[in-house]
Coordinates of C-alpha atoms in Angstrom, one line a residue:
Chain A
M1 CA -0.1 0.0 0.0
A2 CA 1.6 3.5 -0.9
G3 CA 1.2 6.3 1.5
F4 CA 0.5 9.9 1.6
R5 CA 2.9 10.3 4.3
L6 CA 5.3 13.1 3.8
S7 CA 8.9 13.2 4.1
D8 CA 10.5 14.6 6.8
E9 CA 12.2 17.3 4.9
Q10 CA 8.5 18.1 3.3
L11 CA 6.5 18.4 6.8
A12 CA 9.8 20.5 7.9
L13 CA 8.9 22.7 4.5
K14 CA 5.3 23.0 5.3
E15 CA 6.4 23.7 8.9
M16 CA 8.6 26.5 8.0
A17 CA 6.5 27.9 5.0
R18 CA 3.5 28.5 8.3
K19 CA 5.9 29.6 9.8
F20 CA 6.9 32.5 7.9
I21 CA 3.3 33.0 7.1
E22 CA 2.2 33.9 10.4
K23 CA 5.2 36.6 11.7
E24 CA 5.8 37.9 7.7
V25 CA 2.4 37.5 5.8
I26 CA -0.7 37.2 8.0
P27 CA 0.0 40.4 9.7
V28 CA 0.7 42.6 6.5
A29 CA -2.0 41.0 4.5
G30 CA -4.6 43.5 5.4
K31 CA -2.1 46.7 4.9
Y32 CA -1.6 45.7 1.1
D33 CA -4.7 44.5 0.4
S34 CA -5.9 48.0 1.3
S35 CA -2.7 50.0 0.4
A36 CA -2.3 48.1 -3.4
E37 CA 1.5 48.3 -2.5
F38 CA 4.2 45.7 -3.8
P39 CA 5.1 44.0 -1.1
K40 CA 8.7 44.4 -1.7
D41 CA 10.1 43.5 1.9
V42 CA 7.9 40.6 1.8
I43 CA 9.3 39.5 -1.0
Q44 CA 12.8 40.1 0.2
K45 CA 12.5 38.0 3.3
A46 CA 10.6 35.4 1.5
W47 CA 14.4 35.3 -0.9
E48 CA 16.3 35.2 2.3
N49 CA 14.3 32.3 3.6
G50 CA 14.9 30.4 0.5
L51 CA 11.4 30.3 -0.3
M52 CA 11.6 31.7 -4.2
N53 CA 13.0 30.1 -7.1
I54 CA 12.9 26.2 -5.5
T55 CA 12.6 24.2 -8.2
V56 CA 15.9 25.7 -9.9
P57 CA 18.4 22.2 -9.7
E58 CA 21.5 22.3 -7.5
K59 CA 23.7 22.6 -10.1
F60 CA 22.5 25.8 -10.9
G61 CA 22.5 27.3 -7.3
G62 CA 19.0 26.2 -6.0
L63 CA 17.2 23.4 -4.1
G64 CA 16.3 21.4 -7.1
L65 CA 13.2 20.8 -5.3
G66 CA 10.0 18.7 -7.1
V67 CA 6.4 20.1 -8.0
F68 CA 5.3 18.4 -5.2
D69 CA 7.3 20.6 -2.9
D70 CA 6.2 23.5 -4.7
V71 CA 2.4 22.7 -3.8
L72 CA 3.2 22.1 -0.1
L73 CA 4.4 25.9 0.1
N74 CA 1.9 27.4 -2.1
E75 CA -0.7 25.8 0.3
E76 CA 0.9 27.9 3.1
L77 CA 1.1 31.1 0.9
G78 CA -1.8 31.2 -0.4
A79 CA -3.4 30.0 3.4
G80 CA -1.5 33.7 4.4
C81 CA -2.5 35.8 1.2
L82 CA -3.1 35.1 -2.2
G83 CA -1.7 38.4 -3.9
I84 CA 1.5 37.9 -2.2
G85 CA 1.4 34.4 -2.7
T86 CA 1.1 35.2 -6.5
S87 CA 4.4 37.9 -6.2
I88 CA 6.2 35.1 -4.7
A89 CA 5.3 32.4 -6.8
V90 CA 5.4 33.9 -10.5
N91 CA 9.1 33.5 -10.5
T92 CA 8.7 29.7 -10.5
L93 CA 6.0 29.6 -13.5
A94 CA 8.5 32.6 -15.5
L95 CA 12.1 30.4 -15.3
T96 CA 10.1 27.3 -15.8
P97 CA 10.3 27.6 -19.8
I98 CA 14.3 28.1 -19.3
L99 CA 14.9 25.4 -17.4
L100 CA 13.0 23.1 -19.4
F101 CA 14.1 24.2 -22.2
G102 CA 17.4 26.2 -22.1
N103 CA 20.4 24.9 -22.4
D104 CA 22.8 25.1 -19.9
E105 CA 24.6 28.2 -21.0
Q106 CA 21.3 30.0 -20.9
I107 CA 20.4 28.5 -17.4
Q108 CA 23.7 30.0 -16.0
R109 CA 22.8 33.0 -17.4
L110 CA 19.4 34.3 -17.2
V111 CA 18.5 32.4 -14.2
G112 CA 21.4 32.2 -11.7
P113 CA 21.2 35.7 -11.5
F114 CA 18.4 34.9 -8.9
M115 CA 19.8 32.9 -7.3
E116 CA 22.2 35.8 -5.7
A117 CA 19.4 38.6 -5.4
P118 CA 16.0 38.6 -5.1
K119 CA 15.2 39.3 -8.6
L120 CA 11.5 38.7 -10.3
A121 CA 10.7 37.4 -13.6
S122 CA 7.3 37.3 -15.6
F123 CA 5.7 35.3 -17.5
C124 CA 4.4 37.0 -20.4
L125 CA 1.9 35.1 -22.8
T126 CA -1.6 36.6 -22.7
E127 CA -2.6 39.4 -25.1
P128 CA -5.3 41.7 -25.3
G129 CA -6.4 39.4 -28.3
A130 CA -5.0 35.9 -27.3
G131 CA -6.1 34.6 -24.0
S132 CA -7.3 31.1 -23.6
D133 CA -6.6 30.9 -27.3
A134 CA -2.8 31.1 -26.8
G135 CA -2.0 29.6 -30.2
S136 CA -3.6 32.9 -31.4
L137 CA -1.0 35.7 -30.4
S138 CA 0.4 38.4 -32.6
T139 CA 3.5 39.2 -30.5
T140 CA 6.1 38.6 -33.5
A141 CA 9.7 37.9 -34.0
K142 CA 11.6 39.5 -37.2
E143 CA 14.9 37.6 -37.8
D144 CA 17.7 40.2 -37.9
G145 CA 21.6 39.3 -38.0
D146 CA 21.9 37.7 -34.9
S147 CA 18.9 38.9 -33.0
Y148 CA 15.2 38.9 -33.4
I149 CA 13.0 41.8 -33.3
L150 CA 9.8 41.9 -31.0
N151 CA 7.3 43.9 -31.6
G152 CA 3.9 43.7 -30.0
S153 CA 2.2 44.1 -26.7
K154 CA 1.0 41.5 -23.4
M155 CA -1.7 41.9 -20.8
W156 CA -2.3 40.9 -17.4
I157 CA 1.4 40.1 -16.8
T158 CA 1.9 39.6 -13.4
N159 CA 5.0 41.5 -11.5
A160 CA 5.5 43.3 -14.7
G161 CA 6.3 46.6 -13.1
F162 CA 9.1 44.8 -11.0
A163 CA 10.7 42.1 -12.8
D164 CA 14.1 42.0 -14.1
L165 CA 13.7 38.9 -16.5
Y166 CA 10.5 38.8 -19.2
T167 CA 9.8 35.1 -20.6
V168 CA 8.0 36.2 -23.8
F169 CA 5.9 34.4 -25.9
C170 CA 5.6 35.4 -29.8
T171 CA 5.2 34.2 -33.1
V172 CA 7.5 34.0 -36.2
D173 CA 4.7 33.8 -38.8
K174 CA 1.1 33.9 -37.5
S175 CA -0.2 32.0 -40.5
L176 CA 1.8 29.4 -39.0
K177 CA -0.3 29.3 -36.1
S178 CA 1.3 27.4 -33.1
K179 CA 3.9 25.7 -35.5
G180 CA 5.3 29.3 -35.4
M181 CA 5.4 30.0 -31.9
A182 CA 8.8 30.8 -30.3
C183 CA 9.9 31.7 -26.3
L184 CA 12.5 34.4 -25.9
V185 CA 14.0 35.6 -23.1
V186 CA 14.2 39.4 -22.6
P187 CA 16.1 41.4 -19.3
R188 CA 14.3 44.2 -18.6
D189 CA 17.0 47.1 -19.6
T190 CA 16.6 46.4 -23.3
P191 CA 15.3 49.5 -24.7
G192 CA 11.6 49.5 -26.4
I193 CA 9.8 47.9 -23.4
S194 CA 7.3 49.9 -21.6
V195 CA 5.5 48.9 -19.0
G196 CA 1.7 50.2 -18.0
K197 CA 0.1 51.2 -15.3
P198 CA -1.0 48.6 -12.0
E199 CA -4.4 47.2 -12.9
D200 CA -6.9 48.0 -10.8
K201 CA -8.2 44.6 -10.0
M202 CA -10.6 43.5 -7.5
G203 CA -8.7 41.1 -5.1
Q204 CA -5.0 40.2 -5.2
K205 CA -4.2 43.9 -4.7
A206 CA -0.7 43.2 -3.6
S207 CA 0.2 41.4 -6.7
D208 CA 1.8 43.7 -9.2
T209 CA -0.7 43.1 -12.8
R210 CA 0.4 45.2 -15.9
A211 CA 0.2 45.5 -19.5
I212 CA 3.3 45.6 -21.3
S213 CA 5.0 46.1 -24.8
F214 CA 7.5 45.9 -26.9
E215 CA 8.7 48.2 -29.6
N216 CA 11.8 46.9 -31.8
V217 CA 12.8 45.2 -29.0
R218 CA 16.5 43.7 -30.3
V219 CA 16.8 40.3 -28.4
P220 CA 19.8 38.3 -28.9
K221 CA 19.5 34.7 -31.0
A222 CA 21.6 33.5 -27.3
N223 CA 18.1 34.4 -25.5
L224 CA 15.9 31.8 -27.9
L225 CA 14.8 28.6 -25.9
G226 CA 14.3 25.7 -27.8
K227 CA 13.9 26.0 -31.3
I228 CA 11.3 28.8 -33.5
G229 CA 8.5 26.4 -33.5
D230 CA 8.9 25.1 -29.8
G231 CA 6.8 27.7 -28.4
F232 CA 3.6 26.5 -27.8
K233 CA 5.1 23.3 -26.7
I234 CA 7.0 25.2 -24.0
A235 CA 3.9 27.7 -23.2
L236 CA 2.2 24.3 -22.3
T237 CA 4.7 21.8 -20.5
T238 CA 5.1 24.9 -18.2
L239 CA 1.7 25.5 -17.5
D240 CA 0.8 21.5 -17.0
R241 CA 4.0 21.8 -14.3
T242 CA 2.9 24.9 -12.3
R243 CA -0.3 24.7 -12.4
P244 CA -1.1 22.3 -9.3
A245 CA 1.6 24.8 -7.6
I246 CA -1.2 27.4 -8.5
A247 CA -4.0 25.1 -7.7
S248 CA -2.8 24.4 -4.0
S249 CA -2.4 28.3 -3.4
A250 CA -6.6 28.1 -3.5
V251 CA -6.2 24.9 -1.3
G252 CA -4.5 27.2 1.2
A253 CA -6.8 30.2 0.7
A254 CA -9.7 28.0 1.3
R255 CA -8.2 26.2 4.5
A256 CA -7.9 30.0 5.8
A257 CA -11.4 30.7 5.0
L258 CA -12.1 27.9 7.1
N259 CA -10.6 28.0 9.4
Y260 CA -11.8 31.5 10.3
S261 CA -15.1 29.8 10.2
I262 CA -14.5 27.5 12.9
G263 CA -13.1 30.3 15.0
Y264 CA -15.5 32.8 14.3
S265 CA -19.0 29.8 14.4
K266 CA -17.8 29.0 18.2
E267 CA -17.9 33.0 19.1
R268 CA -20.5 34.2 17.2
K269 CA -23.8 33.6 19.3
Q270 CA -27.8 33.7 18.2
F271 CA -30.7 32.2 19.8
N272 CA -28.6 31.7 23.4
R273 CA -25.9 29.3 22.4
P274 CA -23.3 29.5 19.7
I275 CA -23.9 29.3 15.6
S276 CA -21.5 26.1 15.7
D277 CA -24.4 24.2 17.3
F278 CA -26.5 24.2 14.8
Q279 CA -26.5 21.6 11.9
A280 CA -27.2 24.6 9.2
I281 CA -23.6 25.8 10.4
Q282 CA -21.8 22.7 10.8
F283 CA -23.3 20.9 7.4
M284 CA -21.3 23.9 6.0
L285 CA -18.3 23.7 7.4
A286 CA -18.0 19.5 6.7
D287 CA -18.9 20.4 3.5
M288 CA -16.3 22.8 3.0
A289 CA -13.4 20.6 5.0
T290 CA -14.7 17.9 2.4
K291 CA -13.8 20.5 -0.7
V292 CA -10.4 21.2 0.9
E293 CA -9.2 17.7 1.6
A294 CA -10.5 16.5 -2.0
A295 CA -8.7 19.6 -3.9
R296 CA -5.5 18.8 -1.7
L297 CA -5.1 15.3 -3.0
L298 CA -5.8 16.3 -6.6
C299 CA -3.1 18.7 -5.7
Y300 CA -0.7 16.1 -4.6
Q301 CA -1.8 13.7 -6.8
A302 CA -0.2 16.2 -9.5
G303 CA 2.8 17.2 -8.0
F304 CA 3.5 13.8 -7.8
E305 CA 3.1 12.6 -11.0
I306 CA 5.0 15.2 -12.8
D307 CA 7.5 14.8 -10.2
Q308 CA 7.6 10.8 -11.7
G309 CA 7.8 12.0 -15.0
N310 CA 4.5 11.3 -15.6
L311 CA 3.5 14.1 -17.9
R312 CA 0.4 12.8 -19.5
M313 CA -1.3 12.3 -16.5
G314 CA 0.4 14.6 -14.9
S315 CA -0.8 17.3 -17.6
Y316 CA -4.2 15.9 -16.8
Y317 CA -4.1 15.5 -12.9
S318 CA -2.9 19.3 -13.1
A319 CA -6.3 20.3 -15.0
H320 CA -8.4 18.9 -13.0
A321 CA -6.3 20.2 -9.5
K322 CA -6.5 23.7 -11.4
R323 CA -10.2 23.5 -11.6
F324 CA -11.5 21.5 -8.9
A325 CA -9.4 23.5 -6.2
A326 CA -9.7 27.3 -7.8
D327 CA -13.6 26.3 -8.2
M328 CA -13.8 25.2 -4.7
A329 CA -12.7 27.6 -2.9
M330 CA -14.6 30.0 -4.7
E331 CA -17.4 28.2 -3.1
V332 CA -15.4 27.7 0.2
A333 CA -14.6 31.3 0.5
T334 CA -18.5 32.2 -0.2
D335 CA -19.4 30.3 2.3
A336 CA -17.5 31.5 4.7
V337 CA -18.9 35.3 4.2
Q338 CA -22.1 33.7 4.8
I339 CA -21.2 32.6 8.0
Y340 CA -19.7 35.7 9.0
G341 CA -23.1 36.9 7.9
G342 CA -23.0 41.4 7.7
Y343 CA -19.9 41.2 9.3
G344 CA -18.1 39.0 6.7
Y345 CA -19.4 41.6 4.1
T346 CA -17.0 43.5 5.5
K347 CA -13.1 44.5 5.5
E348 CA -12.9 44.7 9.5
Y349 CA -12.9 40.3 9.1
P350 CA -10.4 38.4 7.0
V351 CA -13.1 37.0 4.8
E352 CA -14.4 39.0 2.3
K353 CA -10.5 39.8 1.0
I354 CA -9.9 36.0 0.6
M355 CA -13.7 36.1 -1.7
R356 CA -11.7 38.5 -4.1
D357 CA -8.7 37.1 -4.0
V358 CA -9.6 33.3 -4.6
K359 CA -12.4 34.6 -8.0
L360 CA -8.5 35.2 -9.8
V361 CA -7.9 31.6 -9.4
Q362 CA -10.6 30.7 -11.4
I363 CA -9.3 33.1 -14.2
Y364 CA -5.6 33.3 -14.3
E365 CA -2.9 30.4 -15.7
G366 CA -5.8 28.7 -17.6
T367 CA -9.3 29.7 -16.9
S368 CA -11.5 26.8 -14.8
Q369 CA -13.7 26.5 -18.4
I370 CA -10.2 25.8 -20.6
Q371 CA -9.4 23.1 -17.9
R372 CA -12.2 21.4 -18.9
V373 CA -11.2 21.8 -22.2
V374 CA -8.1 20.0 -21.1
I375 CA -9.7 17.1 -19.0
A376 CA -11.9 16.4 -21.8
R377 CA -9.6 16.2 -24.5
H378 CA -7.6 13.3 -22.5
L379 CA -10.8 11.5 -21.8
L380 CA -11.7 11.4 -25.6
E381 CA -8.6 11.4 -27.5
D382 CA -8.4 7.5 -29.0
Chain B
M1 CA 35.0 28.9 19.6
N2 CA 33.1 25.6 20.8
I3 CA 30.0 26.5 21.2
F4 CA 27.2 23.7 22.7
V5 CA 23.7 24.8 23.0
L6 CA 21.0 21.8 25.5
L7 CA 17.7 21.4 23.9
K8 CA 15.2 20.1 24.9
Q9 CA 12.1 19.0 22.5
V10 CA 8.1 19.8 24.4
P11 CA 4.8 19.9 23.7
D12 CA 3.3 22.5 20.9
T13 CA 2.3 25.5 23.5
E14 CA -1.4 24.8 21.8
T15 CA -1.3 20.7 22.4
K16 CA -4.4 20.0 24.6
I17 CA -3.0 17.8 27.2
R18 CA -4.5 14.4 28.3
L19 CA -3.9 12.7 30.6
K20 CA -2.9 8.8 30.5
G21 CA -5.9 6.1 32.1
D22 CA -3.7 5.4 35.1
N23 CA -3.0 9.0 35.5
S24 CA 0.6 7.9 35.2
G25 CA 1.5 10.4 32.4
I26 CA 0.4 12.1 29.7
E27 CA -1.1 11.2 26.7
S28 CA 1.7 11.8 24.3
G29 CA 0.1 10.2 21.1
D30 CA -1.5 13.0 19.2
I31 CA 1.0 15.6 20.7
K32 CA 2.8 17.7 18.2
W33 CA 6.3 18.2 19.0
I34 CA 8.2 21.0 19.2
V35 CA 11.5 22.9 20.1
S36 CA 11.5 24.4 23.9
P37 CA 10.3 27.9 23.0
Y38 CA 13.1 28.9 25.8
D39 CA 16.0 26.9 23.9
E40 CA 15.1 28.8 20.7
F41 CA 16.8 31.9 22.0
A42 CA 19.9 29.8 23.3
I43 CA 20.3 28.3 19.1
E44 CA 20.1 31.8 17.9
E45 CA 22.2 33.0 20.6
G46 CA 24.3 29.9 20.3
L47 CA 24.6 31.1 16.7
K48 CA 24.8 34.8 16.5
T49 CA 28.0 34.1 19.2
K50 CA 29.8 32.1 16.5
E51 CA 29.1 34.4 13.9
A52 CA 30.8 37.4 15.9
N53 CA 33.8 35.0 17.4
G54 CA 34.0 32.4 15.1
G55 CA 33.8 28.8 15.8
T56 CA 30.9 26.0 16.0
V57 CA 27.6 25.2 17.2
T58 CA 26.7 22.0 18.2
V59 CA 23.1 21.2 19.4
L60 CA 22.8 18.1 22.0
T61 CA 19.8 16.7 23.5
A62 CA 18.8 13.9 25.4
G63 CA 15.3 12.3 25.1
P64 CA 13.5 9.4 23.2
D65 CA 13.8 8.9 19.0
R66 CA 10.9 11.5 17.5
C67 CA 14.1 14.4 19.3
V68 CA 15.8 14.0 16.0
E69 CA 13.4 16.3 14.8
A70 CA 14.4 19.1 16.9
L71 CA 17.6 18.7 16.7
R72 CA 17.4 18.7 12.5
T73 CA 15.0 22.2 13.6
A74 CA 18.6 23.4 14.9
L75 CA 20.4 22.3 11.9
A76 CA 18.3 24.0 9.4
M77 CA 19.0 26.9 11.5
G78 CA 22.5 26.9 10.9
A79 CA 24.0 24.7 13.5
D80 CA 26.9 22.8 12.4
N81 CA 26.4 19.7 14.2
A82 CA 23.9 17.3 16.1
M83 CA 25.0 14.9 19.0
H84 CA 21.6 12.5 20.7
V85 CA 21.4 10.6 24.0
K86 CA 18.9 8.4 23.3
T87 CA 16.5 7.4 26.3
D88 CA 14.1 5.5 24.6
G89 CA 12.2 3.2 27.2
D90 CA 13.7 5.2 30.1
N91 CA 12.1 7.4 32.4
L92 CA 14.7 9.9 33.3
D93 CA 14.4 12.5 36.2
T94 CA 16.2 15.7 35.3
F95 CA 19.4 14.6 37.7
Q96 CA 19.7 11.7 35.0
V97 CA 19.5 13.9 32.0
A98 CA 21.7 16.2 33.2
K99 CA 24.1 13.6 34.5
A100 CA 23.7 12.3 30.5
L101 CA 24.1 15.6 29.1
A102 CA 27.5 16.6 31.7
A103 CA 28.9 13.3 30.4
V104 CA 28.9 14.0 26.6
L105 CA 29.7 17.7 26.8
K106 CA 33.0 16.3 29.2
Q107 CA 34.2 14.4 26.3
N108 CA 33.7 17.3 24.2
T109 CA 35.3 20.3 26.5
P110 CA 33.2 23.4 25.4
D111 CA 34.3 26.6 25.4
L112 CA 30.5 28.2 25.9
V113 CA 27.7 26.6 27.0
F114 CA 23.9 27.7 26.5
A115 CA 20.3 26.3 27.5
G116 CA 16.8 27.6 27.9
K117 CA 16.2 28.8 31.2
Q118 CA 13.4 26.2 31.6
A119 CA 11.8 23.9 29.5
I120 CA 8.1 24.9 28.8
D121 CA 6.7 21.4 29.7
D122 CA 7.8 20.7 32.9
D123 CA 9.2 24.1 33.9
Q124 CA 11.4 22.8 36.2
A125 CA 14.8 24.9 35.7
A126 CA 16.7 22.3 37.0
V127 CA 19.0 20.8 34.1
F128 CA 21.6 23.4 33.4
G129 CA 22.3 23.9 36.3
Y130 CA 22.9 20.0 37.1
V131 CA 25.2 20.3 34.3
A132 CA 27.1 23.2 35.3
E133 CA 27.6 21.8 38.5
F134 CA 28.9 18.3 37.2
L135 CA 31.3 20.2 34.4
D136 CA 32.3 22.8 37.6
I137 CA 31.8 25.5 35.6
P138 CA 29.9 29.1 36.5
S139 CA 26.2 29.2 35.0
V140 CA 24.3 32.1 35.4
S141 CA 20.6 32.4 34.0
V142 CA 17.6 34.4 33.2
V143 CA 20.1 36.2 30.7
I144 CA 19.1 39.0 28.4
K145 CA 21.9 40.5 26.6
V146 CA 25.6 38.3 26.4
E147 CA 28.5 40.5 25.9
M148 CA 31.6 38.8 25.0
A149 CA 35.1 40.3 25.9
N150 CA 37.8 40.9 23.2
D151 CA 40.1 38.0 24.3
K152 CA 37.0 35.5 24.1
K153 CA 38.4 34.5 27.6
S154 CA 35.1 35.7 29.2
L155 CA 31.8 37.5 29.5
R156 CA 29.8 39.4 30.7
A157 CA 26.0 38.6 31.2
H158 CA 22.8 40.7 31.9
R159 CA 20.3 39.4 33.6
E160 CA 17.2 40.8 34.2
V161 CA 15.3 41.1 38.1
D162 CA 12.2 42.4 39.7
G163 CA 11.5 46.2 39.0
G164 CA 13.3 46.3 36.0
A165 CA 17.0 46.4 37.5
K166 CA 19.6 44.8 35.7
H167 CA 22.1 42.3 37.3
I168 CA 25.5 42.2 35.2
I169 CA 27.4 38.9 35.9
E170 CA 30.8 38.6 35.0
S171 CA 31.8 35.2 34.2
T172 CA 35.5 33.5 32.8
L173 CA 34.8 30.7 30.2
P174 CA 33.9 28.1 29.6
C175 CA 30.5 28.6 31.4
L176 CA 27.1 27.8 30.6
V177 CA 24.2 30.4 29.8
A178 CA 21.0 29.7 30.6
V179 CA 18.5 32.7 28.1
N180 CA 15.3 34.3 29.0
K181 CA 12.5 35.5 26.3
G182 CA 13.9 39.1 24.7
I183 CA 17.5 38.0 24.1
N184 CA 17.2 37.9 20.6
S185 CA 14.6 36.9 18.0
P186 CA 15.2 33.3 16.4
R187 CA 15.8 33.2 12.5
Y188 CA 14.0 30.6 11.1
A189 CA 14.9 27.2 9.8
S190 CA 15.3 28.7 6.2
L191 CA 14.5 26.0 3.3
P192 CA 18.0 25.5 2.1
G193 CA 19.2 25.1 5.7
I194 CA 16.0 22.3 5.9
M195 CA 18.0 20.8 3.0
K196 CA 21.4 20.7 4.0
A197 CA 20.5 19.5 7.4
K198 CA 19.0 16.5 6.1
K199 CA 22.5 15.6 4.9
K200 CA 23.8 16.3 8.3
E201 CA 25.0 13.5 10.6
I202 CA 23.3 13.1 14.1
K203 CA 25.8 11.7 16.9
T204 CA 24.1 9.1 19.2
F205 CA 25.1 7.7 22.5
T206 CA 23.2 5.7 24.9
L207 CA 23.7 5.7 28.3
A208 CA 25.7 3.2 28.8
D209 CA 28.3 4.3 26.1
L210 CA 28.4 7.3 28.5
G211 CA 28.8 5.0 31.2
V212 CA 25.9 6.8 33.2
A213 CA 23.1 4.2 33.0
G214 CA 23.7 2.9 36.3
E215 CA 22.6 6.6 37.7
T216 CA 19.6 6.5 39.8
A217 CA 16.7 9.0 40.0
R218 CA 16.1 11.2 42.5
V219 CA 12.9 11.9 41.7
S220 CA 9.8 10.0 41.3
E221 CA 6.8 10.9 40.1
S222 CA 3.7 9.5 41.9
A223 CA 1.1 10.9 39.9
Y224 CA -0.5 13.2 37.6
A225 CA -3.9 15.9 37.8
M226 CA -5.5 18.3 35.7
P227 CA -6.5 20.8 37.2
P228 CA -10.1 21.1 38.7
E229 CA -12.6 22.2 35.8
R230 CA -13.7 25.8 36.8
S231 CA -17.8 25.6 37.3
A232 CA -19.6 28.2 36.3
G233 CA -20.2 31.3 38.2
K234 CA -23.3 32.4 39.7
K235 CA -25.8 35.0 38.9
I236 CA -27.6 37.1 41.4
E237 CA -30.9 38.1 40.1
G238 CA -33.5 40.8 42.0
D239 CA -33.3 44.4 42.3
A240 CA -30.5 46.7 43.5
A241 CA -31.2 46.0 47.4
A242 CA -32.3 42.0 47.1
Q243 CA -29.0 41.6 45.1
A244 CA -26.5 43.3 47.5
K245 CA -27.9 41.5 50.4
E246 CA -27.3 38.1 48.7
L247 CA -24.4 39.1 47.7
V248 CA -23.2 39.8 51.2
R249 CA -24.4 36.2 52.4
L250 CA -22.9 34.9 49.9
L251 CA -19.3 36.4 50.1
R252 CA -19.8 35.6 53.8
E253 CA -21.1 32.2 54.2
E254 CA -20.4 30.6 51.3
A255 CA -17.2 32.0 49.9
K256 CA -16.5 32.9 53.8
V257 CA -14.6 36.0 52.6
I258 CA -16.0 38.8 55.1

C-alpha cells in the first residue's frame, strides 16, 4: 500500500512556510490589500529564507525541489495571502521555460542571478486578443542578423512592473499558428520595453498586474529557448508543471477561510448558543472541509505524477487540480462570508478579502473552462 | 570557539494535554513536538556568538527517537553538529538527564554552553544548573544579553531582576548561560537550511556508552492530575437591594471571605 505520508523534509518545509506566513505575511496582508502597494519587503524576506525559485536545480545553485514540494509551499503561501503568494510564486512560472528548455549556458546566465539576489521575472503569454486561445497570439519576432526584433503587446502580466526578466511568447509567422511560436527571454533593461500602469483589480491587490509592450526590442538569438516552433509546447509544458502549485494556493486560501469560519462560528452566539451548535452551520463547515481535503489530494497527485516524469498524467491531474481547487475555493470563501453574515461582508473581517482574492484563481493560468477543455481532451483522445 | 546548545523537545504550546488512563503521565500519541521556545533563544544566541567569534555550534539533547526532529530544526537554523543521547524506554529525571548531557560535554570540552532558562513543559529549570555543577563550571541564568570580552576568555551576562533592574555578572569561560525571552529573535529554519540539515550526521549515544546507565533517579513521579475544571459562575437576580443582600450573604457564608 502506497502511503500519503510526507517526508521529514517536506514536513519541515510546510512547518517553515507556515511559520513564515504567520509572522511575515498574515500581519501585513490587510495593509497591502488596502494600499495595493507591492510587498517588496515580504518578497525580500521570502527570498532570504529560500522560499523563491525552489525548483531551480542544485547544479545551478538552487534547491532542486520538485513540483510536489512547490505544492506544499504554495498551500501555505495561499493560506497567508494569495496576492503576496502570487508575487512570490510567479518567478517559478516565468523561470520554468528556461529551466525546461534552456541549455546549461542559458540557465546559468539567465537564472543564475536569481540565486544571488531577490530578482523577479514575468511570464508573458496572454495578449489583449489572445487569452485561452494562446496559439493565436500576435507578438512577432523578426530575424535580424544575430537577433530577433520583438513587436507587440502583452496583457495581465504579473510582476511586470518589478521584473528584471521577461519570458515572452511570440510568433515568427502568424499564419503558421502554434507552429510559428517561439519563446524569447528578454532582460528588462533592453530598449523598447514599456510597462503600463498597475491594473486596479478586485482582489490580489498585493500582486502587480500590468500590460507591457515591446517596440522594436532587439533580443539576441542566444536568448531563444529551444528553436522556432517550440513556443507553444514550451508554454503548455510549463503550465502543466506550475498549475498544481497555483491550485494548491487556492487550497491554502480555502483552508484559511474554513479555519476563520470554524473560529467565528464558535464565538458568534444567536438564540443563546454558538452558531456552531446549529446543523445548518455544521453542514456548511463539513462540506467546506471535504472540498479542501479533496482538492489538496488532487494537487498532491498532480505534483506526484509530474515529479515521477509521467507528464501526460501530470497534465491530466494538473487540469483537474486547478479547475477543482479554484472553483471549490470560490465556493468555500463564499460560504465563509455567509457564515460571518453581515460582518463577513465588511473589511473588518478577513473572509471578504479571501473571496475577492480566490476569484482570480478561476481565471489566471488557464480559466476553469480551459481546464475542462484539457480534461475532456484527455478523456476523448483515441 | 566550541559552542554547545542544550535543547529539549516539548509538546507544542497549543497542545491539548490529556492524561493516561492510570494518571501515570500524559498521553503522547497526538502531541505535536517542538523545540522548547527558550531553547530556540539559546540556539539563536549560539549562532550569533559563532557568527561574531568564529567556531562551531553543536546542539545536544537527551530523549527518545522523536527528538531527532528538534535537532534537525536546530541544524536547519544553522547549527553545525548535533548529538543525541537516546533514552527510549528510560524514564529519566532531571538529575539523570543532566548526568547524561554532562558526560557528552565532558568528552567535548566546550568553551561556552547555552541553554533555555527552563523547558516549557515541566518548567523545572533544573537541568542546566546540574550540568554546570557536574562540569564544575560557572552558570548564569535568566540572561537577556551576552557581551563577549575581546580576548574571548570571559563574558558579561545581563540578567533581568525584579523591578526592571539589571544584574550584570562577569564570568570566565568556559561557562553555561541559560537565556530568557527577549535576548534575541530566533531566525527561521530557512528552506536551504532544511535541505542541508538532512545531509548532516547526528551523533548518537546510549546511557551505557556514556557510563551513566547506573545513575538512579532522585525524583519519582507518583501521579499526574488535571487542574480542576472551573465551575460556572453564579448570577444573582432581583432588584439592587436584594442583589446586594444576597451578595453579602454568599461572600460571608459560601466564600467565607468577609
